[in-house]
Short mmCIF file of C-alpha atoms in Angstrom, two decimals:
data_model
loop_
_atom_site.label_atom_id
_atom_site.label_comp_id
_atom_site.label_asym_id
_atom_site.label_seq_id
_atom_site.Cartn_x
_atom_site.Cartn_y
_atom_site.Cartn_z
CA ALA M 1 -95.12 -23.53 99.10
CA GLN M 2 -92.37 -24.56 101.44
CA LYS M 3 -92.61 -27.65 103.57
CA VAL M 4 -90.35 -29.62 105.85
CA THR M 5 -91.06 -33.22 106.76
CA GLN M 6 -89.47 -35.10 109.61
CA ALA M 7 -91.06 -38.49 109.29
CA GLN M 8 -89.58 -39.86 112.51
CA THR M 9 -91.71 -38.65 115.37
CA GLU M 10 -89.75 -40.41 118.07
CA ILE M 11 -86.50 -42.32 118.15
CA SER M 12 -85.10 -44.21 121.10
CA VAL M 13 -81.61 -45.70 121.14
CA VAL M 14 -79.13 -46.93 123.65
CA GLU M 15 -76.19 -44.75 124.54
CA LYS M 16 -73.18 -44.99 122.18
CA GLU M 17 -75.31 -46.02 119.24
CA ASP M 18 -75.27 -43.91 116.11
CA VAL M 19 -78.55 -42.32 115.11
CA THR M 20 -79.71 -40.49 112.01
CA LEU M 21 -82.55 -38.00 111.95
CA ASP M 22 -84.18 -37.56 108.59
CA CYS M 23 -85.33 -34.31 107.05
CA VAL M 24 -86.97 -33.89 103.66
CA TYR M 25 -87.92 -30.49 102.34
CA GLU M 26 -89.96 -28.99 99.53
CA THR M 27 -89.36 -25.66 97.90
CA ARG M 28 -89.49 -24.14 94.44
CA ASP M 29 -86.77 -21.68 95.23
CA THR M 30 -83.21 -22.12 94.02
CA THR M 31 -81.79 -20.11 96.90
CA TYR M 32 -82.71 -21.21 100.38
CA TYR M 33 -81.28 -22.11 103.76
CA LEU M 34 -81.63 -25.24 105.81
CA PHE M 35 -81.25 -25.41 109.57
CA TRP M 36 -81.15 -27.86 112.42
CA TYR M 37 -82.09 -26.85 115.95
CA LYS M 38 -82.04 -28.75 119.21
CA GLN M 39 -84.73 -28.16 121.81
CA PRO M 40 -83.84 -29.65 125.21
CA PRO M 41 -86.53 -30.10 127.89
CA SER M 42 -85.90 -26.56 129.13
CA GLY M 43 -87.44 -25.32 125.89
CA GLU M 44 -84.91 -23.00 124.33
CA LEU M 45 -83.88 -23.55 120.73
CA VAL M 46 -80.22 -24.26 120.24
CA PHE M 47 -78.86 -23.54 116.80
CA LEU M 48 -76.83 -26.42 115.39
CA ILE M 49 -76.18 -25.68 111.75
CA ARG M 50 -77.17 -23.58 108.73
CA ARG M 51 -76.56 -24.69 105.19
CA ASN M 52 -77.30 -22.71 102.05
CA SER M 53 -78.65 -24.34 98.92
CA PHE M 54 -75.46 -23.85 96.95
CA ASP M 55 -73.27 -25.67 99.41
CA GLU M 56 -73.77 -29.41 99.28
CA GLN M 57 -70.65 -30.25 101.17
CA ASN M 58 -71.28 -32.50 104.10
CA GLU M 59 -70.28 -31.11 107.45
CA ILE M 60 -68.90 -32.70 110.56
CA SER M 61 -68.73 -31.07 113.95
CA GLY M 62 -67.50 -33.41 116.62
CA ARG M 63 -70.04 -36.20 116.97
CA TYR M 64 -72.51 -34.40 114.72
CA SER M 65 -72.58 -34.66 110.96
CA TRP M 66 -74.97 -33.49 108.30
CA ASN M 67 -75.65 -34.88 104.85
CA PHE M 68 -77.22 -32.46 102.39
CA GLN M 69 -78.44 -33.93 99.11
CA LYS M 70 -80.32 -31.64 96.75
CA SER M 71 -81.12 -34.53 94.41
CA THR M 72 -83.35 -36.05 97.09
CA SER M 73 -84.19 -32.78 98.88
CA SER M 74 -82.86 -34.17 102.09
CA PHE M 75 -80.78 -32.75 104.91
CA ASN M 76 -80.14 -35.56 107.36
CA PHE M 77 -78.46 -35.28 110.71
CA THR M 78 -76.36 -38.02 112.28
CA ILE M 79 -75.14 -38.26 115.84
CA THR M 80 -72.38 -40.75 116.35
CA ALA M 81 -71.67 -42.39 119.71
CA SER M 82 -74.82 -40.87 121.15
CA GLN M 83 -74.91 -39.66 124.74
CA VAL M 84 -77.74 -39.16 127.21
CA VAL M 85 -77.26 -35.40 126.93
CA ASP M 86 -78.25 -35.64 123.28
CA SER M 87 -81.80 -36.41 124.35
CA ALA M 88 -83.98 -33.60 123.03
CA VAL M 89 -86.38 -32.68 120.27
CA TYR M 90 -84.60 -31.87 117.04
CA PHE M 91 -86.11 -29.59 114.43
CA CYS M 92 -85.18 -29.22 110.81
CA ALA M 93 -86.17 -25.90 109.24
CA LEU M 94 -86.17 -24.18 105.86
CA ARG M 95 -85.93 -20.52 105.04
CA ARG M 96 -86.13 -18.67 101.77
CA GLY M 97 -83.84 -15.66 101.88
CA ALA M 98 -84.91 -13.33 104.67
CA GLN M 99 -88.33 -14.88 104.95
CA LYS M 100 -89.74 -16.84 107.82
CA LEU M 101 -88.45 -20.15 109.07
CA VAL M 102 -90.63 -23.14 108.27
CA PHE M 103 -90.12 -25.90 110.80
CA GLY M 104 -90.61 -29.61 110.50
CA GLN M 105 -92.67 -31.43 113.10
CA GLY M 106 -89.62 -32.37 115.09
CA THR M 107 -88.09 -35.68 116.14
CA ARG M 108 -88.01 -36.56 119.82
CA LEU M 109 -84.74 -38.35 120.45
CA THR M 110 -84.27 -40.35 123.62
CA ILE M 111 -80.87 -41.75 124.47
CA ASN M 112 -81.11 -44.45 127.10
CA PRO M 113 -78.17 -45.22 129.38
CA GLY A 1 -73.74 -15.90 118.90
CA ALA A 2 -75.96 -12.96 119.82
CA VAL A 3 -78.13 -13.09 122.92
CA VAL A 4 -81.89 -12.77 122.96
CA SER A 5 -83.53 -12.58 126.35
CA GLN A 6 -87.17 -13.41 126.85
CA HIS A 7 -89.09 -12.60 129.99
CA PRO A 8 -90.81 -14.10 131.88
CA SER A 9 -89.81 -17.70 131.37
CA ARG A 10 -92.99 -18.93 133.01
CA VAL A 11 -96.25 -17.21 133.79
CA ILE A 12 -99.56 -18.36 135.17
CA CYS A 13 -102.51 -16.07 134.81
CA LYS A 14 -106.22 -16.14 135.36
CA SER A 15 -108.62 -16.44 132.50
CA GLY A 16 -109.67 -13.03 131.22
CA THR A 17 -106.51 -11.20 132.17
CA SER A 18 -103.77 -9.97 129.86
CA VAL A 19 -100.17 -11.08 129.86
CA LYS A 20 -97.16 -9.31 128.38
CA ILE A 21 -94.07 -11.16 127.21
CA GLU A 22 -90.87 -9.28 126.45
CA CYS A 23 -88.20 -10.16 123.95
CA ARG A 24 -84.93 -8.23 124.11
CA SER A 25 -81.85 -8.39 121.96
CA LEU A 26 -79.06 -7.78 124.45
CA ASP A 27 -76.01 -7.17 122.29
CA PHE A 28 -77.34 -6.26 118.88
CA GLN A 29 -80.04 -4.20 117.25
CA ALA A 30 -82.84 -6.34 115.94
CA THR A 31 -84.57 -4.87 112.92
CA THR A 32 -86.90 -7.83 112.75
CA MET A 33 -88.41 -9.98 115.46
CA PHE A 34 -90.49 -13.11 115.07
CA TRP A 35 -93.00 -14.60 117.49
CA TYR A 36 -93.68 -18.33 117.48
CA ARG A 37 -96.11 -20.51 119.34
CA GLN A 38 -95.56 -24.12 120.22
CA PHE A 39 -98.20 -26.49 121.58
CA PRO A 40 -97.04 -29.52 123.58
CA LYS A 41 -95.23 -32.04 121.44
CA GLN A 42 -95.80 -29.99 118.33
CA SER A 43 -93.72 -27.85 116.06
CA LEU A 44 -93.18 -24.12 116.17
CA MET A 45 -95.69 -22.07 114.28
CA LEU A 46 -94.93 -18.50 113.30
CA MET A 47 -97.50 -16.09 114.67
CA ALA A 48 -96.20 -12.78 113.40
CA THR A 49 -93.23 -10.85 112.13
CA SER A 50 -92.51 -7.39 113.44
CA ASN A 51 -90.17 -4.76 112.07
CA GLU A 52 -89.04 -1.93 114.27
CA GLY A 53 -91.32 1.05 114.04
CA SER A 54 -94.00 -0.57 111.92
CA LYS A 55 -97.03 -2.74 112.43
CA ALA A 56 -96.56 -6.44 112.79
CA THR A 57 -97.47 -8.81 109.99
CA TYR A 58 -99.60 -11.64 111.29
CA GLU A 59 -99.81 -15.13 109.86
CA GLN A 60 -103.12 -16.38 108.60
CA GLY A 61 -105.38 -17.47 111.41
CA VAL A 62 -103.66 -15.45 114.13
CA GLU A 63 -105.93 -12.89 115.76
CA LYS A 64 -104.08 -9.59 115.83
CA ASP A 65 -106.47 -8.09 118.36
CA LYS A 66 -105.80 -10.93 120.73
CA PHE A 67 -102.04 -11.14 120.26
CA LEU A 68 -100.78 -7.57 120.32
CA ILE A 69 -97.23 -7.14 119.14
CA ASN A 70 -95.21 -4.00 119.66
CA HIS A 71 -91.70 -3.45 118.34
CA ALA A 72 -91.05 0.06 119.58
CA SER A 73 -87.26 -0.09 119.65
CA LEU A 74 -84.43 -1.97 117.99
CA THR A 75 -83.87 -4.02 121.12
CA LEU A 76 -87.35 -4.75 122.41
CA SER A 77 -90.49 -6.40 121.13
CA THR A 78 -93.46 -7.33 123.27
CA LEU A 79 -96.28 -9.80 122.80
CA THR A 80 -99.42 -9.17 124.82
CA VAL A 81 -101.98 -11.93 125.07
CA THR A 82 -105.22 -10.11 125.76
CA SER A 83 -108.18 -11.61 127.58
CA ALA A 84 -106.33 -14.87 127.92
CA HIS A 85 -108.21 -18.16 127.86
CA PRO A 86 -107.04 -21.65 128.76
CA GLU A 87 -106.64 -22.49 125.07
CA ASP A 88 -103.98 -19.76 124.86
CA SER A 89 -101.81 -21.85 127.18
CA SER A 90 -98.72 -22.61 125.16
CA PHE A 91 -95.00 -22.06 124.80
CA TYR A 92 -94.22 -18.74 123.14
CA ILE A 93 -90.77 -18.09 121.74
CA CYS A 94 -89.31 -15.09 119.99
CA SER A 95 -86.39 -14.70 117.65
CA ALA A 96 -84.54 -11.59 116.56
CA ARG A 97 -82.60 -10.78 113.44
CA VAL A 98 -80.43 -7.98 112.16
CA LEU A 99 -81.23 -6.62 108.72
CA PHE A 100 -79.35 -8.49 106.01
CA GLU A 101 -77.87 -10.92 108.48
CA ARG A 102 -78.53 -14.58 107.76
CA GLU A 103 -79.11 -15.72 111.25
CA ALA A 104 -81.95 -15.16 113.68
CA PHE A 105 -81.38 -15.86 117.35
CA PHE A 106 -83.98 -17.33 119.66
CA GLY A 107 -85.03 -16.38 123.15
CA GLN A 108 -85.46 -18.93 125.90
CA GLY A 109 -89.22 -19.06 125.49
CA THR A 110 -92.15 -18.33 127.80
CA ARG A 111 -94.46 -21.01 129.07
CA LEU A 112 -97.89 -19.48 129.54
CA THR A 113 -100.53 -21.26 131.57
CA VAL A 114 -104.01 -19.76 131.76
CA VAL A 115 -106.15 -21.10 134.58
#
């Protein structure tokens, strides 16, 4: 069975702080994909990143960075110099091949001015 | 990325009536569409997967007679909530994917309130 755990239900930080959102996954498959999505208050899901299981390179995109470690089955997401506009619910998700996405419970991130 | 349009974005209906939600892929042909449901402050749960021209595959626990899914064309899938009850109030969101493509794109979601 596939499972995604986001242990942090809510995080609140002050603007400009760095924040890391944790994601731990379970799967027996050797080929899979990991995702992060952002869900602002308006509700739509905004795609942030996809990583396949064979690519453990960390990725940086502006203030966002992702750390994928197969040894610990983790795919953590860090926002540096956080901004109020980063406030949203963030979902980590796992997909095996063309199968369905399995979402974590989400982390509600609040950036306070 | 590709655009998926979901309509309506918000709907309020009376208990006992049926509501139809549309999911359209605007600039690509979606061979597969997924319908998710999200309760307040909870995660997204897959309800069903539909492939164009065939019957939808429902997840365990989802009533197929209550949540009718039609995927009649490569650009349109509809979800009809029949005989809606207040407990059906939720956020429904679709996503669409092209065969063999890695990515699925999400619609904006529909907030359904049954009164």
